[in-house]
mmCIF file of C-alpha atoms and ligand atoms in Angstrom:
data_model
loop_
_atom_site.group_PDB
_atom_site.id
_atom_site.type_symbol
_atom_site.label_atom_id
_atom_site.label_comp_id
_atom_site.label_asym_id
_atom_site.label_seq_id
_atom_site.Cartn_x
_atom_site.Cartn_y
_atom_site.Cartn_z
ATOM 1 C CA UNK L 22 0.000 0.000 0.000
ATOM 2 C CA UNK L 23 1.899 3.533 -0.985
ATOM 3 C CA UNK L 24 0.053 6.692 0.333
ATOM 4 C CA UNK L 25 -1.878 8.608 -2.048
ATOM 5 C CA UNK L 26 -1.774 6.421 -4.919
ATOM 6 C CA UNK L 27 -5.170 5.462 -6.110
ATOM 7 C CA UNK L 28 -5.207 2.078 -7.876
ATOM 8 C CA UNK L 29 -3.894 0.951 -4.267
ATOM 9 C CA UNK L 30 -7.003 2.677 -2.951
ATOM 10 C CA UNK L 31 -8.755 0.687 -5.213
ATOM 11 C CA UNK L 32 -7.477 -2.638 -4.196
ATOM 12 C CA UNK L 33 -8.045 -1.592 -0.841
ATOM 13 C CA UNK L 34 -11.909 -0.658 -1.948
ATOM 14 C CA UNK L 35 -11.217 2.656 -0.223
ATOM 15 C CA UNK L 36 -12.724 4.140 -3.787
ATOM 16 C CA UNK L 37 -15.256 2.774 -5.201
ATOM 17 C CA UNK L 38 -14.961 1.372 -8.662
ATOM 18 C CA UNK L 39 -15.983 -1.125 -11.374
ATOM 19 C CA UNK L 40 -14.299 -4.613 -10.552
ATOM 20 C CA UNK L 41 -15.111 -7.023 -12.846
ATOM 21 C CA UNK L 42 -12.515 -10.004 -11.755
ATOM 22 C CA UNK L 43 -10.077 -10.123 -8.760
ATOM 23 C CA UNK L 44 -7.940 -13.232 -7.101
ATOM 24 C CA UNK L 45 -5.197 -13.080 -4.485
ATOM 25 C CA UNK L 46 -2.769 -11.055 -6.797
ATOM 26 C CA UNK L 47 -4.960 -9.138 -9.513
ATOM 27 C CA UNK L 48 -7.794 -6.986 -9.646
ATOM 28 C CA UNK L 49 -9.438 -5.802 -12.690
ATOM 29 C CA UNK L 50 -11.702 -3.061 -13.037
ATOM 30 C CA UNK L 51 -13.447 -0.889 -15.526
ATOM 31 C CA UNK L 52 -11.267 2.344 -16.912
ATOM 32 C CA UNK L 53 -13.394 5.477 -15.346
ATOM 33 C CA UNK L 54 -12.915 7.078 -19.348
ATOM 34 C CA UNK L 55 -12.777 4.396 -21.531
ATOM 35 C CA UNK L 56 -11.932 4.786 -24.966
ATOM 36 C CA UNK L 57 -13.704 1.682 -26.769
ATOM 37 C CA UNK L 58 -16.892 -0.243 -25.424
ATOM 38 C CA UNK L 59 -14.698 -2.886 -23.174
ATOM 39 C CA UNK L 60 -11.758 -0.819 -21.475
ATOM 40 C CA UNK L 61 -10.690 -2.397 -18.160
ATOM 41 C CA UNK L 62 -7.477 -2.150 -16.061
ATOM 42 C CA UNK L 63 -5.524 -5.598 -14.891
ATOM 43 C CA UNK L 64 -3.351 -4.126 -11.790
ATOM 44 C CA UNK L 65 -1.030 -6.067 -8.897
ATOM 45 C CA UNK L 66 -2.691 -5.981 -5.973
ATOM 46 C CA UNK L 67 0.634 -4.811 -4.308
ATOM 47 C CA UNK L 68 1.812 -1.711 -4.998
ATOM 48 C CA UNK L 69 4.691 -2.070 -7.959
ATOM 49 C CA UNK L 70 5.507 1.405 -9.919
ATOM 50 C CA UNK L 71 5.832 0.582 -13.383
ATOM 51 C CA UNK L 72 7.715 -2.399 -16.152
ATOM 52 C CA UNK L 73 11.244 -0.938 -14.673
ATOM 53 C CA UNK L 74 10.112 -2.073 -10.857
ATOM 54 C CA UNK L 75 9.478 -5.391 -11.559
ATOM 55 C CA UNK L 76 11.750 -8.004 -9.902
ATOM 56 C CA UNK L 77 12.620 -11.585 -8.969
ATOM 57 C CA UNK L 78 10.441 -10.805 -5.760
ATOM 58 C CA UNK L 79 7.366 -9.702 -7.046
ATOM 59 C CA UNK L 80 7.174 -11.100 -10.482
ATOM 60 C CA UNK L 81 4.478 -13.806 -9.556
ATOM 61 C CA UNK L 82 1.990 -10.780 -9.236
ATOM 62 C CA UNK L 83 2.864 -10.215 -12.725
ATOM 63 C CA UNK L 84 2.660 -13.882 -14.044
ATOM 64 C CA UNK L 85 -0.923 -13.703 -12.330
ATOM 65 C CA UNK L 86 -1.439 -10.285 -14.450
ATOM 66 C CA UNK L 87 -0.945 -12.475 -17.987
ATOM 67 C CA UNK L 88 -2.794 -15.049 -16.747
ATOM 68 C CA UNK L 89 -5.978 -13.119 -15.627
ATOM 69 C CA UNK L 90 -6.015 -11.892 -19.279
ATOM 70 C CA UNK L 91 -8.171 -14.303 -20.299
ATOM 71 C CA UNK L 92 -10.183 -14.628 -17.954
ATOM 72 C CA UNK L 93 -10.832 -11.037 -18.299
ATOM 73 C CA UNK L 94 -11.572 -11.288 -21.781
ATOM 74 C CA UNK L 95 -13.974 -14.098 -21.316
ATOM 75 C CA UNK L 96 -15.775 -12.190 -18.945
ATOM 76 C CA UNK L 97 -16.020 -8.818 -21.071
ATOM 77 C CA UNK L 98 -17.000 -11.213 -24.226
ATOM 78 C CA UNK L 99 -14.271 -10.184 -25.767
ATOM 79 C CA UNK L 100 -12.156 -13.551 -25.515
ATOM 80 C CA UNK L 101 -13.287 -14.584 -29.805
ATOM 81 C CA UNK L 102 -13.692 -11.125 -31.366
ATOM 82 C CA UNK L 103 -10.032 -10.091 -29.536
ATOM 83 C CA UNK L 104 -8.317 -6.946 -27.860
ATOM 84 C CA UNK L 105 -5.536 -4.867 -27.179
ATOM 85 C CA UNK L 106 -3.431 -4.875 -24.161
ATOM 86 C CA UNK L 107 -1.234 -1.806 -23.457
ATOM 87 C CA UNK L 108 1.162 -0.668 -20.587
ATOM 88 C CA UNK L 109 2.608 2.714 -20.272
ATOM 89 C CA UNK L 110 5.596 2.819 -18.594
ATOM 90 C CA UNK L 111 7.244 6.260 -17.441
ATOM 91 C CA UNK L 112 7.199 9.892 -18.798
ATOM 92 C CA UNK L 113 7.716 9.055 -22.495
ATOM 93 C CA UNK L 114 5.443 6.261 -22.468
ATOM 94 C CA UNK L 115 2.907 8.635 -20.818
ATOM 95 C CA UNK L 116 2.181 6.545 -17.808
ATOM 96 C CA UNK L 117 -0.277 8.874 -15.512
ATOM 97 C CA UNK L 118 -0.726 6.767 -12.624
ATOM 98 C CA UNK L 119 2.143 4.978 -11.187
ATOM 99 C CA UNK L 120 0.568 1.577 -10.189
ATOM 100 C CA UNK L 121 1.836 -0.717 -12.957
ATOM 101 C CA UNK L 122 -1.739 -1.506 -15.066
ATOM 102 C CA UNK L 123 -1.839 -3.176 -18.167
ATOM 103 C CA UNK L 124 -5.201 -1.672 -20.403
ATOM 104 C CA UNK L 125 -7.040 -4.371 -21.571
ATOM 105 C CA UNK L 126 -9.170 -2.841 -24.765
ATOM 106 C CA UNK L 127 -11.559 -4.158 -27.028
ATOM 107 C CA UNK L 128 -15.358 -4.538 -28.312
ATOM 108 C CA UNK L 129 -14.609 -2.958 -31.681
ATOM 109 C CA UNK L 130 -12.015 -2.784 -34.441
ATOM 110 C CA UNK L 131 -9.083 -1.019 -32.959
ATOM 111 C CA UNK L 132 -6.675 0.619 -35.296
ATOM 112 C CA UNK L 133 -3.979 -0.447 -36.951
ATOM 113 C CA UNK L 134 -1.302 2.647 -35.319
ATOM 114 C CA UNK L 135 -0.423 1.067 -31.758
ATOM 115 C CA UNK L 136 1.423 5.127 -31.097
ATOM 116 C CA UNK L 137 -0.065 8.393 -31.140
ATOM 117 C CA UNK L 138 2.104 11.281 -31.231
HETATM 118 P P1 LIG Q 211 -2.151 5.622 -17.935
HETATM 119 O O1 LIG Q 211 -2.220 6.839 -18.770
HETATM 120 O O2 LIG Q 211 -1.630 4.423 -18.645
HETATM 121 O O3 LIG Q 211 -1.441 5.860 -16.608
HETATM 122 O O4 LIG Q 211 -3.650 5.246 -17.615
HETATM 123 C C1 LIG Q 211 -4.327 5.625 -16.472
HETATM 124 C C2 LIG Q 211 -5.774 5.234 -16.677
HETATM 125 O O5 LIG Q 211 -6.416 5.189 -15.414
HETATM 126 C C3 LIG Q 211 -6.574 6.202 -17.550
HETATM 127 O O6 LIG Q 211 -7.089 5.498 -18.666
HETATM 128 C C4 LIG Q 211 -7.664 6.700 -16.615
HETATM 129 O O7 LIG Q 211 -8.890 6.857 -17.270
HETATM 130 C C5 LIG Q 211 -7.729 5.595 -15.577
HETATM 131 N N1 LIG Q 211 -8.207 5.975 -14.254
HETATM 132 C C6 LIG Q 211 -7.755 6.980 -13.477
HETATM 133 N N2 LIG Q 211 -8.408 6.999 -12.305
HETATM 134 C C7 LIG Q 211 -9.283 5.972 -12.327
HETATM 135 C C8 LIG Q 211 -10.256 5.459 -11.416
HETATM 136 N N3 LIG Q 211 -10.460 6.006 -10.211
HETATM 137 N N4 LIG Q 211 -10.992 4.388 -11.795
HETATM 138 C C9 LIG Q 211 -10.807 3.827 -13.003
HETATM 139 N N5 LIG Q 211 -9.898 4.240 -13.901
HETATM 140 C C10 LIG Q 211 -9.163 5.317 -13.579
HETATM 141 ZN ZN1 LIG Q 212 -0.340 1.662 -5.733
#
């Protein structure tokens, strides 16, 4: 848990929002401005900052991440029409909150440009 940050007050159901799968290490829950019709947010349940904090300690958090995936997917009926997962790590990459999340996005035909200037 790291003061202030609000995807930890989300775990912690201290906000309310949208959870539509959790286990022991992930919780998933609906992006408050999504930008297609399925837009959720697969997040560690501890608090890890981005891609560059991941280590040898808390990498089964993120094993749990690609696994939820699908079960995400399944549950958004997404899982046979497919979707888009993105993570934005640090300034350049245009990460806004810094609780690692990985965007799962889907429920139309995305675009082919994966960048946006
Ligand atoms: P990023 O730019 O990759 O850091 O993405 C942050 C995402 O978090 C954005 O898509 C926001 O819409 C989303 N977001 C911020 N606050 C909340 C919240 N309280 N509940 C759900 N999604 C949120
Ligand atoms: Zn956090």
């Amino acid at each position: 848990m790291e003061e202030n940050c609000i995807f930890c007050k989300i775990v912690n159901k201290e906000i309310p929002s949208t959870i539509v799968y959790e286990d022991e290490y992930v919780c998933a829950f609906k992006d408050l401005n999504p930008i297609a019709p399925v837009h959720v947010l697969v997040i560690p349940k501890i608090h890890i900052q981005d891609l560059e904090h991941i280590t040898q300690d808390n990498i089964e958090y993120v094993k749990h991440i690609h696994s939820a995936f699908k079960k995400v997917s399944q549950i958004m009926g997404v899982n046979e029409t497919g979707y888009r997962v993105i993570c934005n790590c640090g300034e350049d990459g245009g990460q806004e909150v810094k609780h690692l999340h990985y965007h799962l996005i889907g429920g139309k035909k995305l675009g082919n440009k994966i960048a946006h200037e």
